[in-house]
mmCIF file of C-alpha atoms in Angstrom:
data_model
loop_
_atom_site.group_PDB
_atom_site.id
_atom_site.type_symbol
_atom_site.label_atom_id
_atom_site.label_comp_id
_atom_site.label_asym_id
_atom_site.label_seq_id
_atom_site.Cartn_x
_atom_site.Cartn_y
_atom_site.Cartn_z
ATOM 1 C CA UNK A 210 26.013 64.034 54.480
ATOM 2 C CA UNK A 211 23.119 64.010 56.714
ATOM 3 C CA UNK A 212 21.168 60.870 55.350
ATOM 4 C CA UNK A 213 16.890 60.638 55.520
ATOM 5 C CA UNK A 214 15.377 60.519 58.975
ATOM 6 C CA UNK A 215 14.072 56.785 59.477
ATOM 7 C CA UNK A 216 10.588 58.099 60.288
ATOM 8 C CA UNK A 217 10.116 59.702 56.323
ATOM 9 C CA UNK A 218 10.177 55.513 55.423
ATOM 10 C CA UNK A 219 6.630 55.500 56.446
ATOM 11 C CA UNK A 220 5.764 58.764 55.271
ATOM 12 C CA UNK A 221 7.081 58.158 51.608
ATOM 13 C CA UNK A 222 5.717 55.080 51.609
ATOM 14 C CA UNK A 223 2.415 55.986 52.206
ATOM 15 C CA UNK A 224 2.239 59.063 49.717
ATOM 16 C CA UNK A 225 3.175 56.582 47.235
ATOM 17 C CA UNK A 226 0.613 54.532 47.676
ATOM 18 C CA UNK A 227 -2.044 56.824 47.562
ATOM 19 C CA UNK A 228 -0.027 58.034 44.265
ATOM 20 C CA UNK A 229 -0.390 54.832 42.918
ATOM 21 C CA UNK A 230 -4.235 54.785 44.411
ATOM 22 C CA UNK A 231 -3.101 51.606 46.410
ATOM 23 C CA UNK A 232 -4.716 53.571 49.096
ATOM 24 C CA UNK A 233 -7.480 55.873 48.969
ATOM 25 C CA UNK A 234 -10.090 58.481 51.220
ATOM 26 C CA UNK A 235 -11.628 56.900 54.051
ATOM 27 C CA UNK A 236 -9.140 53.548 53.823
ATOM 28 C CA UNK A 237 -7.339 52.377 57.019
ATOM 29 C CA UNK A 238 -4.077 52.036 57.275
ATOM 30 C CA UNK A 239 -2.062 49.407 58.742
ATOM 31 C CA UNK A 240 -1.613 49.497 62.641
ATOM 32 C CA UNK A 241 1.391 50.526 64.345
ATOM 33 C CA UNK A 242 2.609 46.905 65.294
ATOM 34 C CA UNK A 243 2.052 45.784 61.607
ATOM 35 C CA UNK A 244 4.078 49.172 60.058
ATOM 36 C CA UNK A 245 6.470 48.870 63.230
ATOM 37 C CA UNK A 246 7.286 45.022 62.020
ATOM 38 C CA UNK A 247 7.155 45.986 58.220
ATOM 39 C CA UNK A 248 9.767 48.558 58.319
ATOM 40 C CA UNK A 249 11.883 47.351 61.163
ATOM 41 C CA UNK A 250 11.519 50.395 63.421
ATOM 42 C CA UNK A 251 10.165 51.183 66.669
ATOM 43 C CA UNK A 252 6.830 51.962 67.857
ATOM 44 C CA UNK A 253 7.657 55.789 68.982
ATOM 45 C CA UNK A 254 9.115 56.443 65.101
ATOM 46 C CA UNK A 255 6.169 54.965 63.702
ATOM 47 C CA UNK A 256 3.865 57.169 65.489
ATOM 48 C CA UNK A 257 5.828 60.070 64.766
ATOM 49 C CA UNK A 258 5.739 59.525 61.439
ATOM 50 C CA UNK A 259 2.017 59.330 61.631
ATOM 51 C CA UNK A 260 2.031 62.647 63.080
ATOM 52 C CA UNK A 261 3.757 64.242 60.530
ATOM 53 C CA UNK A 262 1.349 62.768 57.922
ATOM 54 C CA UNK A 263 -1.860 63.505 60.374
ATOM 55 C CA UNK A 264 -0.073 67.258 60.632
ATOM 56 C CA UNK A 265 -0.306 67.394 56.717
ATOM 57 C CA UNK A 266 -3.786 66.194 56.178
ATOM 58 C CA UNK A 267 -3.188 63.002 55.026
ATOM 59 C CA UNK A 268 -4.309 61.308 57.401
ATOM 60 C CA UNK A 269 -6.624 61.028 60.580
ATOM 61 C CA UNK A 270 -6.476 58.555 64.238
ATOM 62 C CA UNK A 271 -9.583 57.752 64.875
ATOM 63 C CA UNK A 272 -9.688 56.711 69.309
ATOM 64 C CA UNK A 273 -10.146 53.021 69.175
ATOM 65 C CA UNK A 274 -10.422 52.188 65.597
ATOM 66 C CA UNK A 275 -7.079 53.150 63.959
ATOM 67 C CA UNK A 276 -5.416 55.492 61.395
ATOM 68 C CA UNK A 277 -7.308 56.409 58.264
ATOM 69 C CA UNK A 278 -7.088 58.321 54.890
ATOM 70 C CA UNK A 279 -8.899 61.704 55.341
ATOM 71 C CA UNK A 280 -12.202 61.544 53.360
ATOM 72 C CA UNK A 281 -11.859 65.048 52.050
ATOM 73 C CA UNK A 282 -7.977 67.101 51.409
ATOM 74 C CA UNK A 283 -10.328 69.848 51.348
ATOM 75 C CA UNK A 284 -9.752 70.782 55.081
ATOM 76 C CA UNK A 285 -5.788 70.377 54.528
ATOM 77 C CA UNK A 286 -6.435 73.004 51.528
ATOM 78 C CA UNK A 287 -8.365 75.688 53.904
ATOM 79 C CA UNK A 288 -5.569 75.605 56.433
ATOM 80 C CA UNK A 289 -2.963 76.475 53.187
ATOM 81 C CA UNK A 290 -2.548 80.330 51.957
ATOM 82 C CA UNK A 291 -0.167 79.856 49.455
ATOM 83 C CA UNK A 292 -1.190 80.256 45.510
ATOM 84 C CA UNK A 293 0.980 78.968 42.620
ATOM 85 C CA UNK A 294 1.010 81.359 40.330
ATOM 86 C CA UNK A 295 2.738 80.049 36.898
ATOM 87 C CA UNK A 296 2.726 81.642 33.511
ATOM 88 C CA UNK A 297 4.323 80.958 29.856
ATOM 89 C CA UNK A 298 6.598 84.812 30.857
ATOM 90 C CA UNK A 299 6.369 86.727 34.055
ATOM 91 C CA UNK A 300 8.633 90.507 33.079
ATOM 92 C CA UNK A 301 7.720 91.418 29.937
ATOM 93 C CA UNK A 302 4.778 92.718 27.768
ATOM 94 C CA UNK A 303 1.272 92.015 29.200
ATOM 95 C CA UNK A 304 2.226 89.708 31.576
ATOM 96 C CA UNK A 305 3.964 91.909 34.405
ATOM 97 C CA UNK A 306 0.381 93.576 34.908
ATOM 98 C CA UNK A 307 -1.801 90.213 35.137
ATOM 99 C CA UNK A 308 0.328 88.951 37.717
ATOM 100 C CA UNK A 309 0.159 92.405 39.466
ATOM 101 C CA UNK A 310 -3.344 91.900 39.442
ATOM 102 C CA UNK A 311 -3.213 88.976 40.798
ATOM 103 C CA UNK A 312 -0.907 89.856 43.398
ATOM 104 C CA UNK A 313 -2.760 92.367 44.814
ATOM 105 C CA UNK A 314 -6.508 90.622 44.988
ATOM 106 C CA UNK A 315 -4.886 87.742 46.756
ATOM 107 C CA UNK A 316 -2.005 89.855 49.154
ATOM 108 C CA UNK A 317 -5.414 91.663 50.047
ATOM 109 C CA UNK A 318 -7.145 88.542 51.175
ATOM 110 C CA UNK A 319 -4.031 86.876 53.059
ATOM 111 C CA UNK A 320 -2.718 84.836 50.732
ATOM 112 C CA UNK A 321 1.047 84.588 49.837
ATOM 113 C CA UNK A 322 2.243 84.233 46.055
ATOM 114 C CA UNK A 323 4.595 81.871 44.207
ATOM 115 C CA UNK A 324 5.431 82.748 40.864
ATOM 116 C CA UNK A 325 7.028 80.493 38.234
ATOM 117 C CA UNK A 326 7.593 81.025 34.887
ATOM 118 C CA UNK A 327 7.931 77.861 32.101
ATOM 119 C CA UNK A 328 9.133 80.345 28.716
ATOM 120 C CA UNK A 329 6.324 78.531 26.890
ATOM 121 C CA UNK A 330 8.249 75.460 26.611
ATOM 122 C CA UNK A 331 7.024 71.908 27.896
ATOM 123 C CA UNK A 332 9.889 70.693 30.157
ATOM 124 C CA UNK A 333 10.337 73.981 31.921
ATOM 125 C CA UNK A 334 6.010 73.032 32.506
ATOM 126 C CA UNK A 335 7.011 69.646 33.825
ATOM 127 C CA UNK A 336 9.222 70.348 36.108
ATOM 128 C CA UNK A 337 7.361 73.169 37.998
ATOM 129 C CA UNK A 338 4.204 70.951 37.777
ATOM 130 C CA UNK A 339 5.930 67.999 39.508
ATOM 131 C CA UNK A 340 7.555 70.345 41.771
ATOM 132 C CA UNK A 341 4.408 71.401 43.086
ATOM 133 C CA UNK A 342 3.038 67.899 43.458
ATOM 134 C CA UNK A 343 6.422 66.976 45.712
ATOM 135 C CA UNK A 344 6.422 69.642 47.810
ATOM 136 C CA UNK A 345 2.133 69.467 48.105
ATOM 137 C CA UNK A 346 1.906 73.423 49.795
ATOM 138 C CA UNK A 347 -0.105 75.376 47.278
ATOM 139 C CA UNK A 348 -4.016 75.857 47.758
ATOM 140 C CA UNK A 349 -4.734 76.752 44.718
ATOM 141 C CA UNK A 350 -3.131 77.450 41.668
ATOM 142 C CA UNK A 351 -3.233 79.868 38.644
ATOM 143 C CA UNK A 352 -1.764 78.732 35.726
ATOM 144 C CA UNK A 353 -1.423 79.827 31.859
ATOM 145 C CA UNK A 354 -0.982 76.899 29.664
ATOM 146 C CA UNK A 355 2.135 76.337 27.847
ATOM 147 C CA UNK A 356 1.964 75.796 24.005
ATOM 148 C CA UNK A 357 -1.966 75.158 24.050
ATOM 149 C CA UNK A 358 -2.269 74.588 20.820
ATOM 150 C CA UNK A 359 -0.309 71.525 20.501
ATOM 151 C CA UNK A 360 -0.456 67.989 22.179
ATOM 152 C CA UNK A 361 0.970 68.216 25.737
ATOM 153 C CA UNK A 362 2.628 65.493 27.759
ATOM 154 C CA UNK A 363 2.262 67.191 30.939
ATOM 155 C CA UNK A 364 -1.548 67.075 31.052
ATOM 156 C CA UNK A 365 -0.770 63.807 33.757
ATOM 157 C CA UNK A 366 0.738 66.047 36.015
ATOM 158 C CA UNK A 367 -2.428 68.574 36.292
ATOM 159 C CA UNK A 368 -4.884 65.919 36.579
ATOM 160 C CA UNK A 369 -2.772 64.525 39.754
ATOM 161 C CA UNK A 370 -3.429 67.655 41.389
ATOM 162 C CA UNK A 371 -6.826 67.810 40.261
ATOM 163 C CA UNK A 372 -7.032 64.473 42.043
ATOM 164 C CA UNK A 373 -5.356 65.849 45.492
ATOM 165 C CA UNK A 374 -8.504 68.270 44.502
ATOM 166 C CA UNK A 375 -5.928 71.331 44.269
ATOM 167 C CA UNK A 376 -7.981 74.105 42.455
ATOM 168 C CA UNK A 377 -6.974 75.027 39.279
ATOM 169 C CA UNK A 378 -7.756 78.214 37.295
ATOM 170 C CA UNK A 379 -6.106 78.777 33.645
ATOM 171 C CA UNK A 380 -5.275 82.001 32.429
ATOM 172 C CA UNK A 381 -5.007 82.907 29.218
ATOM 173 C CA UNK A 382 -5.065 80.385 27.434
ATOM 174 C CA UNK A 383 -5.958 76.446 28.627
ATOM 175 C CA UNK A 384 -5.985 72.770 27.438
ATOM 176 C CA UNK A 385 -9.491 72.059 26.239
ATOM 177 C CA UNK A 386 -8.843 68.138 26.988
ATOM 178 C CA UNK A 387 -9.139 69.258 30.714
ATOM 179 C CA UNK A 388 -12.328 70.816 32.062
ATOM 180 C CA UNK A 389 -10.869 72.962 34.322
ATOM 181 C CA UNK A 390 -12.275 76.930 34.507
ATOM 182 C CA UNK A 391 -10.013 79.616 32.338
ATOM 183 C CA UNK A 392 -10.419 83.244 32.300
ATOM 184 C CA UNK A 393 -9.121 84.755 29.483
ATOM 185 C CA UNK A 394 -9.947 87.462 26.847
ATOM 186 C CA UNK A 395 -13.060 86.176 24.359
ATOM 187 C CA UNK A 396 -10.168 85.736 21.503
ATOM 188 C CA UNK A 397 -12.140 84.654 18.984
ATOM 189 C CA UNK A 398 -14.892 87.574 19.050
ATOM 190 C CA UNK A 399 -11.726 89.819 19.667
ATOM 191 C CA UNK A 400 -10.091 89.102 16.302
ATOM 192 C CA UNK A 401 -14.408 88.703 14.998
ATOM 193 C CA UNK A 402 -13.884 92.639 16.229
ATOM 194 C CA UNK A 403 -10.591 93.691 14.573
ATOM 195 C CA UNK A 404 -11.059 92.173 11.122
ATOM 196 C CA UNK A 405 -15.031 93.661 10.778
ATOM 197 C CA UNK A 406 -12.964 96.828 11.396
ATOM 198 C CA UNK A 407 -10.559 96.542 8.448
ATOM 199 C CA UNK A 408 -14.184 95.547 6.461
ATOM 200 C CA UNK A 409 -15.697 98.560 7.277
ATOM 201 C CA UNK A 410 -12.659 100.977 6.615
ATOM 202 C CA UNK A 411 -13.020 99.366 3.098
ATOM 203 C CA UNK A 412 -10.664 96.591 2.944
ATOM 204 C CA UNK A 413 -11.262 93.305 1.116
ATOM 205 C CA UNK A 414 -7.722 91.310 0.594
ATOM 206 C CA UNK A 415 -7.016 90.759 4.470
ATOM 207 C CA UNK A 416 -4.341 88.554 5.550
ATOM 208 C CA UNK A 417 -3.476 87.082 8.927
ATOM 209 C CA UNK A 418 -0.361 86.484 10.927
ATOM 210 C CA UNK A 419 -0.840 84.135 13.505
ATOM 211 C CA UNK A 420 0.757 81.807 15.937
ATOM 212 C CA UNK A 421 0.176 78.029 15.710
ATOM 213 C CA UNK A 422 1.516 76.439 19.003
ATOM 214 C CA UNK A 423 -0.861 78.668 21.086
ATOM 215 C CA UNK A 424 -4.645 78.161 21.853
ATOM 216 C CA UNK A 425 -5.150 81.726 21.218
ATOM 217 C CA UNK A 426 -4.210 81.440 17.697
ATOM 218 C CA UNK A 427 -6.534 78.911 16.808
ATOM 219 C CA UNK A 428 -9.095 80.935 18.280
ATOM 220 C CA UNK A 429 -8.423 84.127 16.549
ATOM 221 C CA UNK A 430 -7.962 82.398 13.479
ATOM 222 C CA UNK A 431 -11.436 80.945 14.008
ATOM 223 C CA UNK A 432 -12.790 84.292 14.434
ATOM 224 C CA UNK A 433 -10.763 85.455 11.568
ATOM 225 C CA UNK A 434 -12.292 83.280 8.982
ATOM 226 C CA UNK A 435 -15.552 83.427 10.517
ATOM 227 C CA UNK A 436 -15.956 87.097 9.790
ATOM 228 C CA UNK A 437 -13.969 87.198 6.531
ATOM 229 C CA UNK A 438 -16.840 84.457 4.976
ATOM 230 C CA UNK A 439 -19.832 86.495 6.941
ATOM 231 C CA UNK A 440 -18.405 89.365 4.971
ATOM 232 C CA UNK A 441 -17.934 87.809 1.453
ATOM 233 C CA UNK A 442 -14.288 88.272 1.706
ATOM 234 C CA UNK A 443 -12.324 84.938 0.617
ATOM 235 C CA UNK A 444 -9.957 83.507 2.973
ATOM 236 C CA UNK A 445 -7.888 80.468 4.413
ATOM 237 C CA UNK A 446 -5.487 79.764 1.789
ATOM 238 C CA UNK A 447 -3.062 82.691 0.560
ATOM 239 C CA UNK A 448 -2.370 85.634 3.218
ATOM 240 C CA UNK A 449 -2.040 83.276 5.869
ATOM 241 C CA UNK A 450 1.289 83.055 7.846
ATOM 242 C CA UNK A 451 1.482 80.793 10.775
ATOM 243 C CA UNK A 452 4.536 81.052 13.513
ATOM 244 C CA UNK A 453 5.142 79.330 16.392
ATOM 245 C CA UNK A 454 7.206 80.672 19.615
ATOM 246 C CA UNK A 455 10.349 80.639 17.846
ATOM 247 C CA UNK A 456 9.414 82.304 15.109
ATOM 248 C CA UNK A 457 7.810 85.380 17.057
ATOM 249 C CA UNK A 458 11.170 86.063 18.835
ATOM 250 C CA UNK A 459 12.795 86.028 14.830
ATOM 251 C CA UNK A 460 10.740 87.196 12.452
ATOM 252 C CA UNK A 461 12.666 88.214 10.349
ATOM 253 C CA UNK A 462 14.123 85.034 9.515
ATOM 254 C CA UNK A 463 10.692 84.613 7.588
ATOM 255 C CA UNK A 464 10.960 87.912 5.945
ATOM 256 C CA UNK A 465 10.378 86.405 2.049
ATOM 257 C CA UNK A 466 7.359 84.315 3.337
ATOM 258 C CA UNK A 467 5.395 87.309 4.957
ATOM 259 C CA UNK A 468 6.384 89.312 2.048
ATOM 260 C CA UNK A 469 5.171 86.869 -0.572
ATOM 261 C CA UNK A 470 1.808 85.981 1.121
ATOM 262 C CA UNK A 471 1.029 89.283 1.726
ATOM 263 C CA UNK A 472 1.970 90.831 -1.819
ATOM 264 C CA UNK A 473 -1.743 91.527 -2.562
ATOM 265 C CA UNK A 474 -3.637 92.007 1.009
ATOM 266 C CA UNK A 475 -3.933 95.704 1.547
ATOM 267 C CA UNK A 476 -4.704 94.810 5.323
ATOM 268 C CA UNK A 477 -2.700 92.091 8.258
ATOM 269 C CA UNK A 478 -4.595 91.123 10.845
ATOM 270 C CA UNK A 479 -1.766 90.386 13.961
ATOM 271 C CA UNK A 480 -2.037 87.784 16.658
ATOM 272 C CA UNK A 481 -0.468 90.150 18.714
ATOM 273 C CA UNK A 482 1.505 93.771 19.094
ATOM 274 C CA UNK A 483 4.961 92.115 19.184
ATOM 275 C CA UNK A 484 4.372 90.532 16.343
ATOM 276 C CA UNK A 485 2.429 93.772 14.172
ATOM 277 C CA UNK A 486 5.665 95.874 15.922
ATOM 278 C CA UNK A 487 8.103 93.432 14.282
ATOM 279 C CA UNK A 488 6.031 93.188 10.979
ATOM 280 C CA UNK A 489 5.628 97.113 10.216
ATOM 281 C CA UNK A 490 9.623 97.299 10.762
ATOM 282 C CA UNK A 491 10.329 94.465 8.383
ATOM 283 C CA UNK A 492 7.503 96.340 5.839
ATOM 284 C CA UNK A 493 9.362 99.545 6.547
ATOM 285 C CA UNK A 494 12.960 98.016 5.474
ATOM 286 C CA UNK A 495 11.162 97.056 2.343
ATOM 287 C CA UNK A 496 9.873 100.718 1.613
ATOM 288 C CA UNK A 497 5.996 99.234 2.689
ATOM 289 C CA UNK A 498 4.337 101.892 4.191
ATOM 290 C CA UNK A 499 2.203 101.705 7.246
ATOM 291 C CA UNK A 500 -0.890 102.835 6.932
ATOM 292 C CA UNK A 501 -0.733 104.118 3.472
ATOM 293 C CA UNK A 502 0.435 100.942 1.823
ATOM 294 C CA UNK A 503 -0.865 98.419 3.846
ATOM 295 C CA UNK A 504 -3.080 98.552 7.380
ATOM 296 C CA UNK A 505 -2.528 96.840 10.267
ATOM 297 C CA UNK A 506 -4.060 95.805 13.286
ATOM 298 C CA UNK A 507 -3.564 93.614 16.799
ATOM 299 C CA UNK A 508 -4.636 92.511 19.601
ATOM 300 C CA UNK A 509 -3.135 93.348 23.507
ATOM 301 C CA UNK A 510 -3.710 97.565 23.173
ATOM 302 C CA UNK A 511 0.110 96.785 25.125
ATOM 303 C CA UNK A 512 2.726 99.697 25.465
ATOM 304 C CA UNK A 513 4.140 98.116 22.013
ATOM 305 C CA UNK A 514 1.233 99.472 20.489
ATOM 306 C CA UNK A 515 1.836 103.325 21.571
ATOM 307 C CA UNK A 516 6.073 102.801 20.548
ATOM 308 C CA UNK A 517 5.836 101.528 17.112
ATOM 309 C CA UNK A 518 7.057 103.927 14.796
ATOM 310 C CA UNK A 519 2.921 104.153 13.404
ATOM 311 C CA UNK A 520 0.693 103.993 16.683
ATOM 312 C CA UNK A 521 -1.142 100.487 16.805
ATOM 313 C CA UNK A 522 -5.053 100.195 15.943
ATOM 314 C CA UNK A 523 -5.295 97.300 18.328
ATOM 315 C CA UNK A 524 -7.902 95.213 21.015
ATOM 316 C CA UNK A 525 -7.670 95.735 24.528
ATOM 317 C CA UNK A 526 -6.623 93.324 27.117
ATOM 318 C CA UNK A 527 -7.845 93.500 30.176
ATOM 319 C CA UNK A 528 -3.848 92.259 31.818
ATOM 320 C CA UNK A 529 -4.485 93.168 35.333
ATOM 321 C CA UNK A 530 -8.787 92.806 35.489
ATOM 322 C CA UNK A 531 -7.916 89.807 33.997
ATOM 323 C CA UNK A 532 -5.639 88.833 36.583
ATOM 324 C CA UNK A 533 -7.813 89.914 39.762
ATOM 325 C CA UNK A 534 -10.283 88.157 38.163
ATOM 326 C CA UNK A 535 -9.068 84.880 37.626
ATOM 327 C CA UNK A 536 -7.279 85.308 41.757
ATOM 328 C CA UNK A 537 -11.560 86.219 42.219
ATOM 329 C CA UNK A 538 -12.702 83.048 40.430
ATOM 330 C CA UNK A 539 -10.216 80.697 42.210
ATOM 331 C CA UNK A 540 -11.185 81.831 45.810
ATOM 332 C CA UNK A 541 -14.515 81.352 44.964
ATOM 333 C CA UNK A 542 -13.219 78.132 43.758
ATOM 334 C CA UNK A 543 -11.790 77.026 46.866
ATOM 335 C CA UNK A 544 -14.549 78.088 48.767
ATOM 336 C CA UNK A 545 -17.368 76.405 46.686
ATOM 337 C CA UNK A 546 -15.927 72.858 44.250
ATOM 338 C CA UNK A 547 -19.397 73.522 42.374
ATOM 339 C CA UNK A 548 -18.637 77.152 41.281
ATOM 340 C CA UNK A 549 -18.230 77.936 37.529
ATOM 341 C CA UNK A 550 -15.118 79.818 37.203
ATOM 342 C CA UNK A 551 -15.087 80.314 33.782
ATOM 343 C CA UNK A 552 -15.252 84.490 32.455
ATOM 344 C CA UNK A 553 -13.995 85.494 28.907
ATOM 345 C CA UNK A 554 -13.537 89.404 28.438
ATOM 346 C CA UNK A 555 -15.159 91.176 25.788
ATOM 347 C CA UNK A 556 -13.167 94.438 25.454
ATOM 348 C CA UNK A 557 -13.168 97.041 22.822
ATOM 349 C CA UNK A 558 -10.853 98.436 19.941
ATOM 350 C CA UNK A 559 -8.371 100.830 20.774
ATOM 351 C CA UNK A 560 -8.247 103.638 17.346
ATOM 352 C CA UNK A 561 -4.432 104.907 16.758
ATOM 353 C CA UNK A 562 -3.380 105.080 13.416
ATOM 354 C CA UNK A 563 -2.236 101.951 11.622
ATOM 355 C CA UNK A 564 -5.744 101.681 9.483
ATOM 356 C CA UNK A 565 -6.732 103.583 6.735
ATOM 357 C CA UNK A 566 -8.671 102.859 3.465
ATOM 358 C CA UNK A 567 -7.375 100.732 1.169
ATOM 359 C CA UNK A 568 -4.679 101.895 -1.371
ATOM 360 C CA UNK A 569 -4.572 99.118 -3.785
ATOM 361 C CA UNK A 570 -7.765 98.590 -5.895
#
């Protein structure tokens, strides 16, 4: 086995101290004779090892007044055209067409795209995050957050990059503990949209399914109670059912939950397609009738929407203007530190025919 050239001792070294802030912009670094005596290793492999950091940026000589850390990584991060592009999925249900989007703004402006996909769960996160801070090649990256709505241990990791001043645009959903720019759908005036619909088509016992381990759920459910109180309609107790990840891949393993809290709504409000699609076949096995029984309605407007067995009243996503979009905002990004990249979609319903009038009184 081929061990570590000598020369990486010096490069190493020196990334870890500016990891460790030991060393930082504009700082000079020792001379050749001192890191030539401090590492036991000749003059030539100490200033090739210099070249390799000067070659990545890290570094700059300066003719008669030594090595120093580069004020600004900003000029390393022009001469890059790679994106990191990393979602919670990547080849099914909306997410196939954001990254297409994305794909196709950035392949248009010469930019190359690596995708990576962390299943929504934290230590798939971690290691792509610390991935991209060993191998330091991205110029920007794209990222949707994974489990937003619950504490995160990887937030360390982004705000290293955001220190290496890698740009960073959330899709999606985000962490709010990080000001970083997001472009995502408006969720909370989305599900303001969808349950003002079930008011006006008459309904007044609306419950909710939502997801609890995702910002977006806490921002639909915001909008949810916002417009059930601007209505009169009571809310936030009973016909509430909150899942996380887990439980939207099995919902049927909470089938006497959803069927107890909703026993008296005569309208759901959905977090999502997948998870309306799952809940009219679980009402269906109980002899529940969509729409006549009870209404439904989403957000996504996905292909799920147009194959359940009663077409989907649901609120559009943008998917791939979203995705263009956010590949948009994080050029400008790169181009401009001071630029406000944050853009939340307002969309519109999509009628099918999972909403009626109410049919219990």
């Amino acid at each position: 086995m081929v061990g570590k050239p000598r020369y990486m001792e010096i490069v190493d070294w020196v990334k870890e101290r500016l990891e460790r802030k030991e060393l930082g912009p504009g700082e000079r670094l020792n001379s050749e004779n001192e890191l030539s005596e401090l590492f036991g290793l000749s003059r030539q492999t100490v200033r090739h090892a210099i070249g390799v950091l000067e070659e990545e940026g890290i570094v700059v000589r300066r003719q008669g007044s030594g090595t120093y850390v580069c004020d600004d990584r900003m000029a390393t991060l022009e001469n890059k055209t790679r994106i990191a592009v990393v979602t919670t999925y990547v080849d099914s249900y909306i997410f196939p067409r954001t990254i297409q989007g994305i794909e196709n703004y950035l392949f248009e402006r010469g930019y190359s795209v690596q995708i990576a996909f962390t299943n929504n769960m934290l230590e798939r996160e971690r290691t792509i995050l610390e991935d991209i801070l060993a191998r330091d090649d991205v110029a920007g990256i794209i990222m949707e957050a994974t489990k937003s709505g619950l504490p995160n241990p990887n937030l360390s990791l982004i705000e290293r990059l955001v220190e290496r001043k890698v740009p960073i645009v959330f899709i999606n959903s985000y962490y709010p503990q990080l000001k970083l720019p997001h472009v995502t759908l408006n969720d909370r005036l989305a599900a303001e949209m969808a349950v003002k619909y079930l008011f006006d088509a008459g309904h007044r016992r609306i419950g909710a399914l939502l997801k609890f381990d995702d910002g977006q759920g806490h921002l639909r459910f915001a909008g949810f109670l916002d417009t059930c109180r601007r209505c009169g309609i009571p809310a936030g107790d009973s016909g509430i059912v909150w899942l996380d990840t887990e439980g939207e891949q099995h919902l049927h393993d909470y089938r006497e939950r959803i069927l107890r809290n909703f026993r008296d709504c005569t309208a759901v409000f959905c977090y999502n397609d997948k998870l309306a699609f799952q809940l009219e076949v679980l009402l269906k096995e109980e002899g529940i009738r969509v729409p006549e029984d009870i209404s439904l309605i989403s957000i996504d407007d996905s292909e799920l929407a147009e194959l359940a067995d009663t077409r989907l009243t649901s609120v559009h996503h943008p998917t791939d203007k979203l995705g263009a979009r956010a590949a948009e905002n994080l050029l400008a990004v790169m181009r401009n530190r001071s630029f406000d990249g944050n853009f939340e979609f307002v969309t519109e319903i999509v009628e099918r025919d999972s909403v009626s009038g109410p049919a219990k009184v």
